[in-house]
Amino acid sequence: MVEITNNDQSTRSKSYFMYLIFVLMLVQILDTYSTLYPGSMPSVIVEEFFPTVDDNITSAIVTLAGSIISIGMYFLFFNQYLVDKVGRKRMLAITILGMSIASLGMFLSVSYVMYVAFQFILYFFFMSDIWLIYANEESKQNKRALNTNIILMTGLLGAIIMVIFRLIFVTELNPNWRAMTLFPIIFGIPLSIVIYFTLKETTEFQSMKEAPGRDSRSFIGDIKSVFQTENKKPFIYILIISFLFGFSNLFIGLFEKYIDDIGSIPQNQVSLIFLMTIFTVLIAYLTNGFLADRIGRKPLLYLWSLLLPISVIMWVLGANHTSNAFLLVLIGYALSHISYWGLWGIIRIIALELMPTDRRGTGIGIRSLIGAVGITTGLLMSSFIVLELGLGITFIIFVFGNLLIIPLGFLFVKETKGVDLKDIK
C-alpha cells in the first residue's frame, strides 16, 4: 500500500484513511437515526400511554419527561472524558453498542416510565462526537471541516431511513412506534464489533500516549486543565453559547407533537415534511464544509444564529394557516433544520479546535455537559409555560435566546480557521 503523510499526522495508508472515513460514515448514519427517531413519534407514544388526557397536559408531561431524559446527556461528558484515557477506538465501539442496547429497552417498554428510562440511557451515547475527534485528528489541516461535513452529509442517510420507517410504521390507522427502534438494534451491534477489531487509534492519540514524561493528572486535575490552556477565555464563551443553544431549541424534539396538537397536517404529510427537510440539511453541511475553511467559522456562527428564530416563527404561525399550512410548515421547518444543524456543527468544530490533544475529549465532554444542562433547563422551564401558553408560543419565546450567540461570538470567541491542532497548548 502507498503511504501518505498529511500536515498534521504521522504516516497512514491512503486506503486505511478511506476505510476509516467509510466506517465513520456508518457511525454517523446510526448516530443520526438514533438522535432523530425518538423526536419523530412523541404523539404516538402519548396516544398509547395517555389515550384520554388533554393535549396541553400531555405536552407538559412530554416536556417534563424530556427535561429528565436530557439529563442522560450529562453522561456524555464521561464518555468523552474517557476518550482521552482509554482511547478513541474503544469508546467509539462502546457508544455504538450503547445506542443499540438502549433502543432494545425502548422496544420492550410496557409503560411510559420504562420508555423514558431507556430513552434516558440512549442519551448517554448519541451525539458523543468521538467520530468527530477521529475525523479531525486524521485529516489534513486544510481539510478538517470538509471531511467532517462529508461524514455529516452521509449521516443524512440515517435520517432518510428514519423517515422511511416512519412512513411505513407510524400511520393514522395502525401506528407501530416500536418498529422504529429496530434499526439501531440490528445495525449497531455488528458495527461496534467492526470498530473494535478493525480501526486503529488516531496517530495524535498514540503520540500523546507514547510521549515521555506525559502528565498523569487526577480526574479533578483533568477538569481544571481544560481551563488552563491558551484558549481558556474563548472556550468558556463557547460553553456559554452551548448552554444558550441547548436552552433555546426545545422545538427540536417536540415539533411533531405541536403539529399533531394543531391538527392541520395529517401524519402522512408530517412524514413527508421530515423527508423533504432531510435533504435541505445538505445546505447547512455544504455551506459549513466549503465556507468554514475559507471565510472562517465565526461568520457562519452569526448566520445560523440569526436564521434560526426567523424560521421557527414561520412554521409555528404557518401551522395555524389552514389553507397553506403544509407549505408554510415545510419551508419554515426546512430553514429551522438548516440553521439548527449548521449552528450545531460550527459550535462543535470551534470547541474541538480550541483544545490540545491530551484534553480534547475532556473539553468537548464539558461542552456536551453544559449544552445538556441548557437543554434540561429549557425543557424544565417550558414544561410550566406550556400549560399556560401552549407549545407554539413557548417555542418562539425560547428560540430568541439564539440571538445572544451573535454578540458573544463576535466579542469573545476565537476564529479557529487554519489552526494546526498539534500546536494548541
mmCIF file with all atom_site columns, C-alpha atoms in Angstrom, residues 153-271:
data_model
loop_
_atom_site.group_PDB
_atom_site.id
_atom_site.type_symbol
_atom_site.label_atom_id
_atom_site.label_alt_id
_atom_site.label_comp_id
_atom_site.label_asym_id
_atom_site.label_entity_id
_atom_site.label_seq_id
_atom_site.pdbx_PDB_ins_code
_atom_site.Cartn_x
_atom_site.Cartn_y
_atom_site.Cartn_z
_atom_site.occupancy
_atom_site.B_iso_or_equiv
_atom_site.pdbx_formal_charge
_atom_site.auth_seq_id
_atom_site.auth_comp_id
_atom_site.auth_asym_id
_atom_site.auth_atom_id
_atom_site.pdbx_PDB_model_num
ATOM 1   C CA . MET A 1 153 ? -23.862 14.591 4.834  1.00 0.00 ? 153 MET A CA 1
ATOM 2   C CA . THR A 1 154 ? -23.592 10.810 4.673  1.00 0.00 ? 154 THR A CA 1
ATOM 3   C CA . GLY A 1 155 ? -25.272 10.707 8.067  1.00 0.00 ? 155 GLY A CA 1
ATOM 4   C CA . LEU A 1 156 ? -28.390 12.084 6.401  1.00 0.00 ? 156 LEU A CA 1
ATOM 5   C CA . LEU A 1 157 ? -28.976 8.530  5.177  1.00 0.00 ? 157 LEU A CA 1
ATOM 6   C CA . GLY A 1 158 ? -29.833 7.780  8.812  1.00 0.00 ? 158 GLY A CA 1
ATOM 7   C CA . ALA A 1 159 ? -32.490 10.490 8.699  1.00 0.00 ? 159 ALA A CA 1
ATOM 8   C CA . ILE A 1 160 ? -33.842 9.144  5.403  1.00 0.00 ? 160 ILE A CA 1
ATOM 9   C CA . ILE A 1 161 ? -34.057 5.633  6.849  1.00 0.00 ? 161 ILE A CA 1
ATOM 10  C CA . MET A 1 162 ? -35.880 7.073  9.871  1.00 0.00 ? 162 MET A CA 1
ATOM 11  C CA . VAL A 1 163 ? -38.464 8.795  7.674  1.00 0.00 ? 163 VAL A CA 1
ATOM 12  C CA . ILE A 1 164 ? -38.973 5.681  5.517  1.00 0.00 ? 164 ILE A CA 1
ATOM 13  C CA . PHE A 1 165 ? -39.591 3.645  8.681  1.00 0.00 ? 165 PHE A CA 1
ATOM 14  C CA . ARG A 1 166 ? -41.984 6.334  9.904  1.00 0.00 ? 166 ARG A CA 1
ATOM 15  C CA . LEU A 1 167 ? -43.925 6.291  6.644  1.00 0.00 ? 167 LEU A CA 1
ATOM 16  C CA . ILE A 1 168 ? -44.242 2.505  6.928  1.00 0.00 ? 168 ILE A CA 1
ATOM 17  C CA . PHE A 1 169 ? -44.899 2.097  10.634 1.00 0.00 ? 169 PHE A CA 1
ATOM 18  C CA . VAL A 1 170 ? -46.371 5.360  12.016 1.00 0.00 ? 170 VAL A CA 1
ATOM 19  C CA . THR A 1 171 ? -49.720 5.657  10.258 1.00 0.00 ? 171 THR A CA 1
ATOM 20  C CA . GLU A 1 172 ? -53.112 7.051  11.253 1.00 0.00 ? 172 GLU A CA 1
ATOM 21  C CA . LEU A 1 173 ? -54.714 3.596  11.362 1.00 0.00 ? 173 LEU A CA 1
ATOM 22  C CA . ASN A 1 174 ? -52.066 1.377  12.942 1.00 0.00 ? 174 ASN A CA 1
ATOM 23  C CA . PRO A 1 175 ? -49.090 3.244  14.461 1.00 0.00 ? 175 PRO A CA 1
ATOM 24  C CA . ASN A 1 176 ? -46.268 0.881  15.454 1.00 0.00 ? 176 ASN A CA 1
ATOM 25  C CA . TRP A 1 177 ? -43.606 3.031  17.091 1.00 0.00 ? 177 TRP A CA 1
ATOM 26  C CA . ARG A 1 178 ? -41.675 0.008  18.401 1.00 0.00 ? 178 ARG A CA 1
ATOM 27  C CA . ALA A 1 179 ? -40.603 -0.860 14.866 1.00 0.00 ? 179 ALA A CA 1
ATOM 28  C CA . MET A 1 180 ? -38.736 2.463  14.799 1.00 0.00 ? 180 MET A CA 1
ATOM 29  C CA . THR A 1 181 ? -36.264 1.081  17.355 1.00 0.00 ? 181 THR A CA 1
ATOM 30  C CA . LEU A 1 182 ? -35.209 -1.907 15.224 1.00 0.00 ? 182 LEU A CA 1
ATOM 31  C CA . PHE A 1 183 ? -32.590 -0.206 13.041 1.00 0.00 ? 183 PHE A CA 1
ATOM 32  C CA . PRO A 1 184 ? -30.179 0.726  15.884 1.00 0.00 ? 184 PRO A CA 1
ATOM 33  C CA . ILE A 1 185 ? -30.572 -2.772 17.353 1.00 0.00 ? 185 ILE A CA 1
ATOM 34  C CA . ILE A 1 186 ? -29.860 -4.667 14.126 1.00 0.00 ? 186 ILE A CA 1
ATOM 35  C CA . PHE A 1 187 ? -27.255 -2.304 12.656 1.00 0.00 ? 187 PHE A CA 1
ATOM 36  C CA . GLY A 1 188 ? -25.454 -1.119 15.777 1.00 0.00 ? 188 GLY A CA 1
ATOM 37  C CA . ILE A 1 189 ? -24.212 -4.345 17.347 1.00 0.00 ? 189 ILE A CA 1
ATOM 38  C CA . PRO A 1 190 ? -22.258 -5.579 14.271 1.00 0.00 ? 190 PRO A CA 1
ATOM 39  C CA . LEU A 1 191 ? -20.890 -2.067 13.700 1.00 0.00 ? 191 LEU A CA 1
ATOM 40  C CA . SER A 1 192 ? -19.474 -1.892 17.240 1.00 0.00 ? 192 SER A CA 1
ATOM 41  C CA . ILE A 1 193 ? -17.640 -5.180 16.599 1.00 0.00 ? 193 ILE A CA 1
ATOM 42  C CA . VAL A 1 194 ? -16.226 -3.888 13.300 1.00 0.00 ? 194 VAL A CA 1
ATOM 43  C CA . ILE A 1 195 ? -14.966 -0.720 15.003 1.00 0.00 ? 195 ILE A CA 1
ATOM 44  C CA . TYR A 1 196 ? -13.286 -2.569 17.843 1.00 0.00 ? 196 TYR A CA 1
ATOM 45  C CA . PHE A 1 197 ? -11.463 -5.099 15.680 1.00 0.00 ? 197 PHE A CA 1
ATOM 46  C CA . THR A 1 198 ? -10.592 -3.125 12.536 1.00 0.00 ? 198 THR A CA 1
ATOM 47  C CA . LEU A 1 199 ? -9.938  0.537  13.406 1.00 0.00 ? 199 LEU A CA 1
ATOM 48  C CA . LYS A 1 200 ? -6.628  1.899  14.672 1.00 0.00 ? 200 LYS A CA 1
ATOM 49  C CA . GLU A 1 201 ? -6.155  4.572  17.262 1.00 0.00 ? 201 GLU A CA 1
ATOM 50  C CA . THR A 1 202 ? -5.560  8.045  15.858 1.00 0.00 ? 202 THR A CA 1
ATOM 51  C CA . THR A 1 203 ? -1.935  8.988  15.343 1.00 0.00 ? 203 THR A CA 1
ATOM 52  C CA . GLU A 1 204 ? -2.278  12.006 17.635 1.00 0.00 ? 204 GLU A CA 1
ATOM 53  C CA . PHE A 1 205 ? -3.621  9.883  20.481 1.00 0.00 ? 205 PHE A CA 1
ATOM 54  C CA . GLN A 1 206 ? -0.849  7.310  20.006 1.00 0.00 ? 206 GLN A CA 1
ATOM 55  C CA . SER A 1 207 ? 1.790   10.059 20.033 1.00 0.00 ? 207 SER A CA 1
ATOM 56  C CA . MET A 1 208 ? 0.288   11.555 23.173 1.00 0.00 ? 208 MET A CA 1
ATOM 57  C CA . LYS A 1 209 ? 0.264   8.190  24.988 1.00 0.00 ? 209 LYS A CA 1
ATOM 58  C CA . GLU A 1 210 ? 3.839   7.406  23.965 1.00 0.00 ? 210 GLU A CA 1
ATOM 59  C CA . ALA A 1 211 ? 5.268   10.831 24.788 1.00 0.00 ? 211 ALA A CA 1
ATOM 60  C CA . PRO A 1 212 ? 7.941   10.637 27.525 1.00 0.00 ? 212 PRO A CA 1
ATOM 61  C CA . GLY A 1 213 ? 7.081   12.438 30.745 1.00 0.00 ? 213 GLY A CA 1
ATOM 62  C CA . ARG A 1 214 ? 3.413   12.853 29.817 1.00 0.00 ? 214 ARG A CA 1
ATOM 63  C CA . ASP A 1 215 ? 1.409   14.382 32.664 1.00 0.00 ? 215 ASP A CA 1
ATOM 64  C CA . SER A 1 216 ? -0.638  11.990 34.769 1.00 0.00 ? 216 SER A CA 1
ATOM 65  C CA . ARG A 1 217 ? -3.485  14.043 36.166 1.00 0.00 ? 217 ARG A CA 1
ATOM 66  C CA . SER A 1 218 ? -6.315  13.151 38.510 1.00 0.00 ? 218 SER A CA 1
ATOM 67  C CA . PHE A 1 219 ? -9.934  13.476 37.383 1.00 0.00 ? 219 PHE A CA 1
ATOM 68  C CA . ILE A 1 220 ? -10.222 16.901 39.032 1.00 0.00 ? 220 ILE A CA 1
ATOM 69  C CA . GLY A 1 221 ? -6.850  17.831 37.564 1.00 0.00 ? 221 GLY A CA 1
ATOM 70  C CA . ASP A 1 222 ? -8.112  16.890 34.103 1.00 0.00 ? 222 ASP A CA 1
ATOM 71  C CA . ILE A 1 223 ? -11.147 19.130 34.522 1.00 0.00 ? 223 ILE A CA 1
ATOM 72  C CA . LYS A 1 224 ? -9.021  22.030 35.751 1.00 0.00 ? 224 LYS A CA 1
ATOM 73  C CA . SER A 1 225 ? -6.532  21.542 32.922 1.00 0.00 ? 225 SER A CA 1
ATOM 74  C CA . VAL A 1 226 ? -9.201  22.351 30.319 1.00 0.00 ? 226 VAL A CA 1
ATOM 75  C CA . PHE A 1 227 ? -9.364  25.844 31.813 1.00 0.00 ? 227 PHE A CA 1
ATOM 76  C CA . GLN A 1 228 ? -5.570  26.234 31.891 1.00 0.00 ? 228 GLN A CA 1
ATOM 77  C CA . THR A 1 229 ? -4.971  26.315 28.141 1.00 0.00 ? 229 THR A CA 1
ATOM 78  C CA . GLU A 1 230 ? -4.067  29.277 25.959 1.00 0.00 ? 230 GLU A CA 1
ATOM 79  C CA . ASN A 1 231 ? -7.665  29.265 24.695 1.00 0.00 ? 231 ASN A CA 1
ATOM 80  C CA . LYS A 1 232 ? -9.288  29.335 28.130 1.00 0.00 ? 232 LYS A CA 1
ATOM 81  C CA . LYS A 1 233 ? -11.319 32.521 27.578 1.00 0.00 ? 233 LYS A CA 1
ATOM 82  C CA . PRO A 1 234 ? -12.817 31.677 24.155 1.00 0.00 ? 234 PRO A CA 1
ATOM 83  C CA . PHE A 1 235 ? -13.580 28.147 25.362 1.00 0.00 ? 235 PHE A CA 1
ATOM 84  C CA . ILE A 1 236 ? -15.537 29.494 28.345 1.00 0.00 ? 236 ILE A CA 1
ATOM 85  C CA . TYR A 1 237 ? -17.658 31.558 25.954 1.00 0.00 ? 237 TYR A CA 1
ATOM 86  C CA . ILE A 1 238 ? -18.193 28.537 23.699 1.00 0.00 ? 238 ILE A CA 1
ATOM 87  C CA . LEU A 1 239 ? -19.585 26.819 26.817 1.00 0.00 ? 239 LEU A CA 1
ATOM 88  C CA . ILE A 1 240 ? -21.983 29.739 27.350 1.00 0.00 ? 240 ILE A CA 1
ATOM 89  C CA . ILE A 1 241 ? -23.006 29.557 23.689 1.00 0.00 ? 241 ILE A CA 1
ATOM 90  C CA . SER A 1 242 ? -23.547 25.787 24.014 1.00 0.00 ? 242 SER A CA 1
ATOM 91  C CA . PHE A 1 243 ? -25.825 26.412 27.004 1.00 0.00 ? 243 PHE A CA 1
ATOM 92  C CA . LEU A 1 244 ? -27.844 29.002 25.076 1.00 0.00 ? 244 LEU A CA 1
ATOM 93  C CA . PHE A 1 245 ? -28.121 26.690 22.081 1.00 0.00 ? 245 PHE A CA 1
ATOM 94  C CA . GLY A 1 246 ? -29.470 23.854 24.232 1.00 0.00 ? 246 GLY A CA 1
ATOM 95  C CA . PHE A 1 247 ? -31.750 26.144 26.231 1.00 0.00 ? 247 PHE A CA 1
ATOM 96  C CA . SER A 1 248 ? -33.279 27.841 23.194 1.00 0.00 ? 248 SER A CA 1
ATOM 97  C CA . ASN A 1 249 ? -34.109 24.933 20.917 1.00 0.00 ? 249 ASN A CA 1
ATOM 98  C CA . LEU A 1 250 ? -36.645 22.800 22.739 1.00 0.00 ? 250 LEU A CA 1
ATOM 99  C CA . PHE A 1 251 ? -38.678 22.626 19.499 1.00 0.00 ? 251 PHE A CA 1
ATOM 100 C CA . ILE A 1 252 ? -36.268 20.079 18.018 1.00 0.00 ? 252 ILE A CA 1
ATOM 101 C CA . GLY A 1 253 ? -37.835 17.131 19.852 1.00 0.00 ? 253 GLY A CA 1
ATOM 102 C CA . LEU A 1 254 ? -41.399 18.460 20.063 1.00 0.00 ? 254 LEU A CA 1
ATOM 103 C CA . PHE A 1 255 ? -42.176 19.660 16.536 1.00 0.00 ? 255 PHE A CA 1
ATOM 104 C CA . GLU A 1 256 ? -44.201 16.543 15.741 1.00 0.00 ? 256 GLU A CA 1
ATOM 105 C CA . LYS A 1 257 ? -46.214 16.856 18.969 1.00 0.00 ? 257 LYS A CA 1
ATOM 106 C CA . TYR A 1 258 ? -47.045 20.508 18.195 1.00 0.00 ? 258 TYR A CA 1
ATOM 107 C CA . ILE A 1 259 ? -48.175 19.738 14.640 1.00 0.00 ? 259 ILE A CA 1
ATOM 108 C CA . ASP A 1 260 ? -50.308 16.855 15.906 1.00 0.00 ? 260 ASP A CA 1
ATOM 109 C CA . ASP A 1 261 ? -51.912 19.121 18.537 1.00 0.00 ? 261 ASP A CA 1
ATOM 110 C CA . ILE A 1 262 ? -52.788 21.754 15.902 1.00 0.00 ? 262 ILE A CA 1
ATOM 111 C CA . GLY A 1 263 ? -54.245 19.062 13.666 1.00 0.00 ? 263 GLY A CA 1
ATOM 112 C CA . SER A 1 264 ? -53.891 20.965 10.376 1.00 0.00 ? 264 SER A CA 1
ATOM 113 C CA . ILE A 1 265 ? -51.488 18.425 8.826  1.00 0.00 ? 265 ILE A CA 1
ATOM 114 C CA . PRO A 1 266 ? -52.123 14.631 8.800  1.00 0.00 ? 266 PRO A CA 1
ATOM 115 C CA . GLN A 1 267 ? -49.449 12.108 9.800  1.00 0.00 ? 267 GLN A CA 1
ATOM 116 C CA . ASN A 1 268 ? -48.552 11.078 6.239  1.00 0.00 ? 268 ASN A CA 1
ATOM 117 C CA . GLN A 1 269 ? -47.830 14.718 5.366  1.00 0.00 ? 269 GLN A CA 1
ATOM 118 C CA . VAL A 1 270 ? -45.799 15.127 8.568  1.00 0.00 ? 270 VAL A CA 1
ATOM 119 C CA . SER A 1 271 ? -43.646 12.211 7.375  1.00 0.00 ? 271 SER A CA 1
#
